[in-house]
Structures are given as structure tokens and as C-alpha cells.
PDB file of C-alpha atoms in Angstrom:
ATOM      1  CA  UNK A   1       0.000   0.000   0.000  1.00  0.00           C
ATOM      2  CA  UNK A   2       0.907   3.656  -0.174  1.00  0.00           C
ATOM      3  CA  UNK A   3       3.467   4.928   2.312  1.00  0.00           C
ATOM      4  CA  UNK A   4       3.488   8.252   4.087  1.00  0.00           C
ATOM      5  CA  UNK A   5       6.412   9.320   6.218  1.00  0.00           C
ATOM      6  CA  UNK A   6       6.770  12.015   8.832  1.00  0.00           C
ATOM      7  CA  UNK A   7       9.902  13.647  10.117  1.00  0.00           C
ATOM      8  CA  UNK A   8      10.844  13.972  12.869  1.00  0.00           C
ATOM      9  CA  UNK A   9       9.072  11.227  14.772  1.00  0.00           C
ATOM     10  CA  UNK A  10       9.736  12.977  18.051  1.00  0.00           C
ATOM     11  CA  UNK A  11      10.837  16.488  18.925  1.00  0.00           C
ATOM     12  CA  UNK A  12      11.398  18.322  22.174  1.00  0.00           C
ATOM     13  CA  UNK A  13      11.790  22.067  22.085  1.00  0.00           C
ATOM     14  CA  UNK A  14      11.856  25.073  24.349  1.00  0.00           C
ATOM     15  CA  UNK A  15       8.883  27.362  24.692  1.00  0.00           C
ATOM     16  CA  UNK A  16       8.962  30.157  22.120  1.00  0.00           C
ATOM     17  CA  UNK A  17      10.804  28.262  19.420  1.00  0.00           C
ATOM     18  CA  UNK A  18       9.354  27.108  16.123  1.00  0.00           C
ATOM     19  CA  UNK A  19       9.191  23.516  14.987  1.00  0.00           C
ATOM     20  CA  UNK A  20       8.766  22.191  11.460  1.00  0.00           C
ATOM     21  CA  UNK A  21       7.227  18.790  10.762  1.00  0.00           C
ATOM     22  CA  UNK A  22       7.471  17.221   7.326  1.00  0.00           C
ATOM     23  CA  UNK A  23       4.973  14.872   5.738  1.00  0.00           C
ATOM     24  CA  UNK A  24       5.947  13.003   2.595  1.00  0.00           C
ATOM     25  CA  UNK A  25       4.076  10.631   0.338  1.00  0.00           C
ATOM     26  CA  UNK A  26       6.810   8.232  -0.699  1.00  0.00           C
ATOM     27  CA  UNK A  27       5.370   6.300  -3.614  1.00  0.00           C
ATOM     28  CA  UNK A  28       2.473   8.361  -4.867  1.00  0.00           C
ATOM     29  CA  UNK A  29       1.512  11.942  -5.542  1.00  0.00           C
ATOM     30  CA  UNK A  30      -0.975  13.576  -3.249  1.00  0.00           C
ATOM     31  CA  UNK A  31      -2.717  16.741  -4.284  1.00  0.00           C
ATOM     32  CA  UNK A  32      -4.330  16.902  -0.875  1.00  0.00           C
ATOM     33  CA  UNK A  33      -2.779  16.288   2.506  1.00  0.00           C
ATOM     34  CA  UNK A  34      -4.329  16.628   5.921  1.00  0.00           C
ATOM     35  CA  UNK A  35      -2.965  17.528   9.326  1.00  0.00           C
ATOM     36  CA  UNK A  36      -4.472  16.122  12.499  1.00  0.00           C
ATOM     37  CA  UNK A  37      -3.772  16.656  16.143  1.00  0.00           C
ATOM     38  CA  UNK A  38      -4.298  14.017  18.799  1.00  0.00           C
ATOM     39  CA  UNK A  39      -4.234  14.667  22.512  1.00  0.00           C
ATOM     40  CA  UNK A  40      -3.501  11.762  24.878  1.00  0.00           C
ATOM     41  CA  UNK A  41      -6.285   9.211  24.979  1.00  0.00           C
ATOM     42  CA  UNK A  42      -8.361  11.253  22.549  1.00  0.00           C
ATOM     43  CA  UNK A  43      -9.360  11.025  18.948  1.00  0.00           C
ATOM     44  CA  UNK A  44      -7.796  12.714  15.958  1.00  0.00           C
ATOM     45  CA  UNK A  45      -8.972  16.239  15.272  1.00  0.00           C
ATOM     46  CA  UNK A  46      -8.592  17.639  11.793  1.00  0.00           C
ATOM     47  CA  UNK A  47      -6.571  20.842  11.884  1.00  0.00           C
ATOM     48  CA  UNK A  48      -6.297  21.742   8.241  1.00  0.00           C
ATOM     49  CA  UNK A  49      -6.506  20.547   4.670  1.00  0.00           C
ATOM     50  CA  UNK A  50      -3.488  21.261   2.529  1.00  0.00           C
ATOM     51  CA  UNK A  51      -3.777  21.483  -1.243  1.00  0.00           C
ATOM     52  CA  UNK A  52      -0.680  21.528  -3.415  1.00  0.00           C
ATOM     53  CA  UNK A  53       0.058  24.991  -4.690  1.00  0.00           C
ATOM     54  CA  UNK A  54      -2.635  26.781  -2.756  1.00  0.00           C
ATOM     55  CA  UNK A  55      -3.367  28.005   0.731  1.00  0.00           C
ATOM     56  CA  UNK A  56      -4.406  25.538   3.354  1.00  0.00           C
ATOM     57  CA  UNK A  57      -7.954  25.410   4.645  1.00  0.00           C
ATOM     58  CA  UNK A  58      -8.068  25.529   8.411  1.00  0.00           C
ATOM     59  CA  UNK A  59     -10.728  24.091  10.654  1.00  0.00           C
ATOM     60  CA  UNK A  60     -12.616  26.405  12.941  1.00  0.00           C
ATOM     61  CA  UNK A  61     -10.613  27.296  16.011  1.00  0.00           C
ATOM     62  CA  UNK A  62      -7.215  26.483  14.521  1.00  0.00           C
ATOM     63  CA  UNK A  63      -4.900  29.488  14.364  1.00  0.00           C
ATOM     64  CA  UNK A  64      -3.462  29.692  10.873  1.00  0.00           C
ATOM     65  CA  UNK A  65      -0.709  32.075  11.969  1.00  0.00           C
ATOM     66  CA  UNK A  66       0.421  29.630  14.606  1.00  0.00           C
ATOM     67  CA  UNK A  67       0.211  26.468  12.527  1.00  0.00           C
ATOM     68  CA  UNK A  68       1.752  27.329   9.186  1.00  0.00           C
ATOM     69  CA  UNK A  69       1.169  24.804   6.454  1.00  0.00           C
ATOM     70  CA  UNK A  70       3.030  24.665   3.179  1.00  0.00           C
ATOM     71  CA  UNK A  71       2.289  22.172   0.409  1.00  0.00           C
ATOM     72  CA  UNK A  72       4.928  23.053  -2.134  1.00  0.00           C
ATOM     73  CA  UNK A  73       4.973  19.801  -4.062  1.00  0.00           C
ATOM     74  CA  UNK A  74       2.792  16.783  -4.721  1.00  0.00           C
ATOM     75  CA  UNK A  75       4.789  14.716  -2.255  1.00  0.00           C
ATOM     76  CA  UNK A  76       5.583  17.119   0.567  1.00  0.00           C
ATOM     77  CA  UNK A  77       3.584  19.137   3.056  1.00  0.00           C
ATOM     78  CA  UNK A  78       5.060  20.848   6.091  1.00  0.00           C
ATOM     79  CA  UNK A  79       3.511  22.007   9.328  1.00  0.00           C
ATOM     80  CA  UNK A  80       5.377  24.660  11.280  1.00  0.00           C
ATOM     81  CA  UNK A  81       4.333  25.302  14.841  1.00  0.00           C
ATOM     82  CA  UNK A  82       5.440  28.878  15.450  1.00  0.00           C
ATOM     83  CA  UNK A  83       6.378  30.163  18.889  1.00  0.00           C
ATOM     84  CA  UNK A  84       5.469  26.862  20.441  1.00  0.00           C
ATOM     85  CA  UNK A  85       4.125  26.724  23.979  1.00  0.00           C
ATOM     86  CA  UNK A  86       3.551  23.795  26.331  1.00  0.00           C
ATOM     87  CA  UNK A  87      -0.122  23.629  25.381  1.00  0.00           C
ATOM     88  CA  UNK A  88       0.973  22.840  21.818  1.00  0.00           C
ATOM     89  CA  UNK A  89       2.469  19.583  23.023  1.00  0.00           C
ATOM     90  CA  UNK A  90       0.614  16.861  21.215  1.00  0.00           C
ATOM     91  CA  UNK A  91       0.812  14.069  18.674  1.00  0.00           C
ATOM     92  CA  UNK A  92       0.588  15.449  15.136  1.00  0.00           C
ATOM     93  CA  UNK A  93      -0.410  13.103  12.345  1.00  0.00           C
ATOM     94  CA  UNK A  94      -0.536  13.830   8.654  1.00  0.00           C
ATOM     95  CA  UNK A  95      -2.321  11.953   5.929  1.00  0.00           C
ATOM     96  CA  UNK A  96      -2.221  12.028   2.155  1.00  0.00           C
ATOM     97  CA  UNK A  97      -5.211  11.558  -0.052  1.00  0.00           C
ATOM     98  CA  UNK A  98      -4.873   8.492  -2.221  1.00  0.00           C
ATOM     99  CA  UNK A  99      -7.116   6.861  -4.763  1.00  0.00           C
ATOM    100  CA  UNK A 100      -9.863   5.840  -2.402  1.00  0.00           C
ATOM    101  CA  UNK A 101      -8.737   6.602   1.103  1.00  0.00           C
ATOM    102  CA  UNK A 102      -6.289   8.557   3.170  1.00  0.00           C
ATOM    103  CA  UNK A 103      -2.913   7.141   4.032  1.00  0.00           C
ATOM    104  CA  UNK A 104      -1.583   8.153   7.410  1.00  0.00           C
ATOM    105  CA  UNK A 105       1.902   8.956   8.523  1.00  0.00           C
ATOM    106  CA  UNK A 106       3.328   7.480  11.732  1.00  0.00           C
ATOM    107  CA  UNK A 107       2.903  10.719  13.644  1.00  0.00           C
ATOM    108  CA  UNK A 108       5.199  13.230  15.335  1.00  0.00           C
ATOM    109  CA  UNK A 109       5.293  13.597  19.091  1.00  0.00           C
ATOM    110  CA  UNK A 110       5.910  17.247  19.986  1.00  0.00           C
ATOM    111  CA  UNK A 111       6.864  18.150  23.530  1.00  0.00           C
ATOM    112  CA  UNK A 112       7.289  21.811  24.383  1.00  0.00           C
ATOM    113  CA  UNK A 113       9.120  22.504  27.619  1.00  0.00           C
TER     114      UNK A 113
ATOM    115  CA  UNK B   1     -25.068  17.783  13.154  1.00  0.00           C
ATOM    116  CA  UNK B   2     -22.947  15.337  11.264  1.00  0.00           C
ATOM    117  CA  UNK B   3     -21.083  13.031  13.577  1.00  0.00           C
ATOM    118  CA  UNK B   4     -19.384   9.723  14.131  1.00  0.00           C
ATOM    119  CA  UNK B   5     -20.156   7.985  17.404  1.00  0.00           C
ATOM    120  CA  UNK B   6     -18.321   5.193  19.102  1.00  0.00           C
ATOM    121  CA  UNK B   7     -20.424   4.548  22.201  1.00  0.00           C
ATOM    122  CA  UNK B   8     -17.880   2.386  24.014  1.00  0.00           C
ATOM    123  CA  UNK B   9     -14.823   4.193  25.352  1.00  0.00           C
ATOM    124  CA  UNK B  10     -13.185   1.057  26.722  1.00  0.00           C
ATOM    125  CA  UNK B  11     -13.879  -2.630  26.191  1.00  0.00           C
ATOM    126  CA  UNK B  12     -12.191  -5.584  27.871  1.00  0.00           C
ATOM    127  CA  UNK B  13     -12.445  -9.072  26.429  1.00  0.00           C
ATOM    128  CA  UNK B  14     -10.717 -12.334  27.160  1.00  0.00           C
ATOM    129  CA  UNK B  15      -8.286 -13.739  24.666  1.00  0.00           C
ATOM    130  CA  UNK B  16     -10.146 -16.069  22.323  1.00  0.00           C
ATOM    131  CA  UNK B  17     -13.487 -14.382  22.899  1.00  0.00           C
ATOM    132  CA  UNK B  18     -15.433 -12.640  20.176  1.00  0.00           C
ATOM    133  CA  UNK B  19     -15.383  -8.887  19.769  1.00  0.00           C
ATOM    134  CA  UNK B  20     -17.773  -6.270  18.455  1.00  0.00           C
ATOM    135  CA  UNK B  21     -16.963  -2.559  18.428  1.00  0.00           C
ATOM    136  CA  UNK B  22     -19.812  -0.220  17.659  1.00  0.00           C
ATOM    137  CA  UNK B  23     -19.855   2.738  15.310  1.00  0.00           C
ATOM    138  CA  UNK B  24     -22.777   4.923  14.314  1.00  0.00           C
ATOM    139  CA  UNK B  25     -22.832   7.866  11.982  1.00  0.00           C
ATOM    140  CA  UNK B  26     -25.242  10.641  11.237  1.00  0.00           C
ATOM    141  CA  UNK B  27     -24.849  11.944   7.710  1.00  0.00           C
ATOM    142  CA  UNK B  28     -27.408  12.757   5.087  1.00  0.00           C
ATOM    143  CA  UNK B  29     -26.115  10.283   2.552  1.00  0.00           C
ATOM    144  CA  UNK B  30     -24.134   7.138   3.167  1.00  0.00           C
ATOM    145  CA  UNK B  31     -20.552   8.223   3.687  1.00  0.00           C
ATOM    146  CA  UNK B  32     -17.463   6.192   3.021  1.00  0.00           C
ATOM    147  CA  UNK B  33     -16.715   4.238   6.184  1.00  0.00           C
ATOM    148  CA  UNK B  34     -13.420   3.107   7.672  1.00  0.00           C
ATOM    149  CA  UNK B  35     -11.975   1.335  10.672  1.00  0.00           C
ATOM    150  CA  UNK B  36      -8.439   2.097  11.810  1.00  0.00           C
ATOM    151  CA  UNK B  37      -6.317   0.640  14.591  1.00  0.00           C
ATOM    152  CA  UNK B  38      -3.692   2.576  16.512  1.00  0.00           C
ATOM    153  CA  UNK B  39      -1.122   1.083  18.873  1.00  0.00           C
ATOM    154  CA  UNK B  40       0.293   3.363  21.600  1.00  0.00           C
ATOM    155  CA  UNK B  41       2.485   6.094  20.166  1.00  0.00           C
ATOM    156  CA  UNK B  42       1.965   4.862  16.638  1.00  0.00           C
ATOM    157  CA  UNK B  43       0.169   6.034  13.548  1.00  0.00           C
ATOM    158  CA  UNK B  44      -3.021   4.591  12.124  1.00  0.00           C
ATOM    159  CA  UNK B  45      -3.377   1.331  10.269  1.00  0.00           C
ATOM    160  CA  UNK B  46      -6.358   0.775   8.018  1.00  0.00           C
ATOM    161  CA  UNK B  47      -8.276  -2.382   8.906  1.00  0.00           C
ATOM    162  CA  UNK B  48     -11.021  -2.153   6.329  1.00  0.00           C
ATOM    163  CA  UNK B  49     -13.261   0.224   4.432  1.00  0.00           C
ATOM    164  CA  UNK B  50     -16.715   0.336   2.884  1.00  0.00           C
ATOM    165  CA  UNK B  51     -17.717   2.362  -0.135  1.00  0.00           C
ATOM    166  CA  UNK B  52     -20.576   0.416  -1.678  1.00  0.00           C
ATOM    167  CA  UNK B  53     -21.674  -3.081  -2.627  1.00  0.00           C
ATOM    168  CA  UNK B  54     -21.542  -6.034  -0.265  1.00  0.00           C
ATOM    169  CA  UNK B  55     -22.396  -4.753   3.189  1.00  0.00           C
ATOM    170  CA  UNK B  56     -20.125  -7.264   4.924  1.00  0.00           C
ATOM    171  CA  UNK B  57     -16.538  -6.163   4.491  1.00  0.00           C
ATOM    172  CA  UNK B  58     -13.497  -8.286   5.231  1.00  0.00           C
ATOM    173  CA  UNK B  59     -10.347  -6.636   6.472  1.00  0.00           C
ATOM    174  CA  UNK B  60      -6.885  -7.492   7.656  1.00  0.00           C
ATOM    175  CA  UNK B  61      -6.008  -9.408  10.812  1.00  0.00           C
ATOM    176  CA  UNK B  62      -9.280 -11.353  10.745  1.00  0.00           C
ATOM    177  CA  UNK B  63     -11.516  -8.320  11.217  1.00  0.00           C
ATOM    178  CA  UNK B  64     -14.787  -7.734   9.440  1.00  0.00           C
ATOM    179  CA  UNK B  65     -17.425  -5.023   9.568  1.00  0.00           C
ATOM    180  CA  UNK B  66     -21.029  -4.868   8.529  1.00  0.00           C
ATOM    181  CA  UNK B  67     -22.716  -1.785   7.142  1.00  0.00           C
ATOM    182  CA  UNK B  68     -26.353  -1.504   8.180  1.00  0.00           C
ATOM    183  CA  UNK B  69     -28.049   1.421   6.498  1.00  0.00           C
ATOM    184  CA  UNK B  70     -31.230   1.124   8.565  1.00  0.00           C
ATOM    185  CA  UNK B  71     -29.226   1.523  11.751  1.00  0.00           C
ATOM    186  CA  UNK B  72     -26.603   3.928  10.375  1.00  0.00           C
ATOM    187  CA  UNK B  73     -24.032   1.574  11.816  1.00  0.00           C
ATOM    188  CA  UNK B  74     -20.721   0.074  10.785  1.00  0.00           C
ATOM    189  CA  UNK B  75     -19.734  -2.265  13.606  1.00  0.00           C
ATOM    190  CA  UNK B  76     -16.377  -3.996  13.658  1.00  0.00           C
ATOM    191  CA  UNK B  77     -16.178  -7.674  14.592  1.00  0.00           C
ATOM    192  CA  UNK B  78     -13.641 -10.383  15.163  1.00  0.00           C
ATOM    193  CA  UNK B  79     -14.577 -13.964  16.071  1.00  0.00           C
ATOM    194  CA  UNK B  80     -11.559 -14.667  18.277  1.00  0.00           C
ATOM    195  CA  UNK B  81      -9.431 -11.922  19.779  1.00  0.00           C
ATOM    196  CA  UNK B  82      -5.677 -12.248  20.185  1.00  0.00           C
ATOM    197  CA  UNK B  83      -3.602 -10.471  22.821  1.00  0.00           C
ATOM    198  CA  UNK B  84      -1.917  -8.484  20.046  1.00  0.00           C
ATOM    199  CA  UNK B  85      -5.265  -6.907  19.162  1.00  0.00           C
ATOM    200  CA  UNK B  86      -5.094  -4.704  22.259  1.00  0.00           C
ATOM    201  CA  UNK B  87      -5.047  -1.164  20.856  1.00  0.00           C
ATOM    202  CA  UNK B  88      -7.207   1.855  20.160  1.00  0.00           C
ATOM    203  CA  UNK B  89      -9.773   1.484  17.397  1.00  0.00           C
ATOM    204  CA  UNK B  90     -11.199   4.390  15.449  1.00  0.00           C
ATOM    205  CA  UNK B  91     -14.192   4.500  13.182  1.00  0.00           C
ATOM    206  CA  UNK B  92     -13.959   7.192  10.520  1.00  0.00           C
ATOM    207  CA  UNK B  93     -16.057   8.554   7.700  1.00  0.00           C
ATOM    208  CA  UNK B  94     -15.544  10.580   4.573  1.00  0.00           C
ATOM    209  CA  UNK B  95     -18.695  12.300   3.447  1.00  0.00           C
ATOM    210  CA  UNK B  96     -19.668  11.711  -0.155  1.00  0.00           C
ATOM    211  CA  UNK B  97     -18.106  14.343  -2.421  1.00  0.00           C
ATOM    212  CA  UNK B  98     -15.886  15.555   0.362  1.00  0.00           C
ATOM    213  CA  UNK B  99     -12.292  14.844   1.205  1.00  0.00           C
ATOM    214  CA  UNK B 100     -12.435  15.432   4.940  1.00  0.00           C
ATOM    215  CA  UNK B 101     -12.116  12.401   7.172  1.00  0.00           C
ATOM    216  CA  UNK B 102     -13.853  12.600  10.539  1.00  0.00           C
ATOM    217  CA  UNK B 103     -13.104  10.282  13.395  1.00  0.00           C
ATOM    218  CA  UNK B 104     -15.082   8.816  16.229  1.00  0.00           C
ATOM    219  CA  UNK B 105     -13.752   9.209  19.748  1.00  0.00           C
ATOM    220  CA  UNK B 106     -12.154   5.791  19.664  1.00  0.00           C
ATOM    221  CA  UNK B 107     -12.585   2.575  21.630  1.00  0.00           C
ATOM    222  CA  UNK B 108      -9.726   1.219  23.663  1.00  0.00           C
ATOM    223  CA  UNK B 109      -9.551  -2.557  23.613  1.00  0.00           C
ATOM    224  CA  UNK B 110      -7.930  -4.468  26.468  1.00  0.00           C
ATOM    225  CA  UNK B 111      -7.388  -8.198  26.074  1.00  0.00           C
ATOM    226  CA  UNK B 112      -7.261 -10.338  29.207  1.00  0.00           C
ATOM    227  CA  UNK B 113      -5.129 -13.480  29.205  1.00  0.00           C
TER     228      UNK B 113
END
């Protein structure tokens, strides 16, 4: 099946710094990628939909200036958490839209100290 | 409002026993339906999906799910649970003509020896 990778898998940073997370579709092209956030013992919440070559569409309540999304190519989308704070600590998962489903990356654990 | 409901937050079964995880949805038209499994700290693995046709869908790892339009349900079943099945299970939907995937709250499965 299709493979989606995320990098890094785990990151720890100081409060106030920015963190970039990459999501790549390794063996297929994805015009649409999605970013989810998952708090401990909770479900995945869609943050934004990323379309190649255009601005991302953010879900209600998600700050677009804080969570910058760039989808510069058909195989790469990036999520940058700007000026991260401890409340941004979470598990971030991306997915790429395939032929008939979404393919999920393994997730990135962000811890902000 | 459109929603995906997993009524059971936590289920415990004995190894070898049968399993049924419930999922209900409320959408105007039949959405595309999915079941995913997530092990701790890991990404999502697709177990099975339903788009149309035969309402009983076979998936990986011995799982199956049955779509019942009259009940707006898509329950996941396995005849005999293995200890390695202990994980979090998510029901998800993609609304027809939409790309967004929405998740239920998840059901945590514990398997007793």
C-alpha cells in the first residue's frame, strides 16, 4: 500500500521556538494532505486541509498564523508550529489523499518545555 | 449535526473471545466508512473500508465489519481476539463528495489473558 512518512518522529523544544514537521508521500503523488492533532487518549482532530500549490484550509478554532502549512509539491507538506508553547504539546499526524482513502503517517510527538 | 459515534470508550475481552466494536454515523447520505487501529504512540493502520456493494466487508487481521443502512451503523467484529489486538480502534467517515475524514472518539480494547 501507499506509504506516508513524517519527520521527525519525536521532537522536544523550548517554549517560544518554532518547529517544522514534514509529511511526505513516498510512492504516490498527493494533491491533498491533511494535518491532524491528537491529545492523549483522545481522537484525531482535523486541523487543516493542505492542497498543493494553494493556501491551506483551516478548521474552525485552529490558528493559521500559529500552525503554518506549506504544500509546495505533490509529495511534501510541512507544518510549522510557530512560537510553540507547552499547550501545543501533542501528537501530530498527517495523511495524504490516495485513490480511495487517506494514508496516514506514523505521527510526530511534539513536547514543548 | 454530522457526527461519528463510538459509544464504548473502553472494552475488555478475554483472549479467544469474540469482539464487536460499535460505530454509528449521522450523515445525510451514506458516507465512506473506515476502521483504523492505533497502537500506543503509533500512527493509524487501516483495517477495512466500505464504499458500496456487499455490506459485509473483510479486512486485515481477521476483522470484518457490517454496514447496516437502517441503523446507520458500521460495527467492527472479530470472532476470536488475540492479545496483540489490544489497541485503540477508530471508526472514521468521509462524506460523499468531500475529502475530509472525521473520526469517532475511539474505543480502547484491552485483552485479558
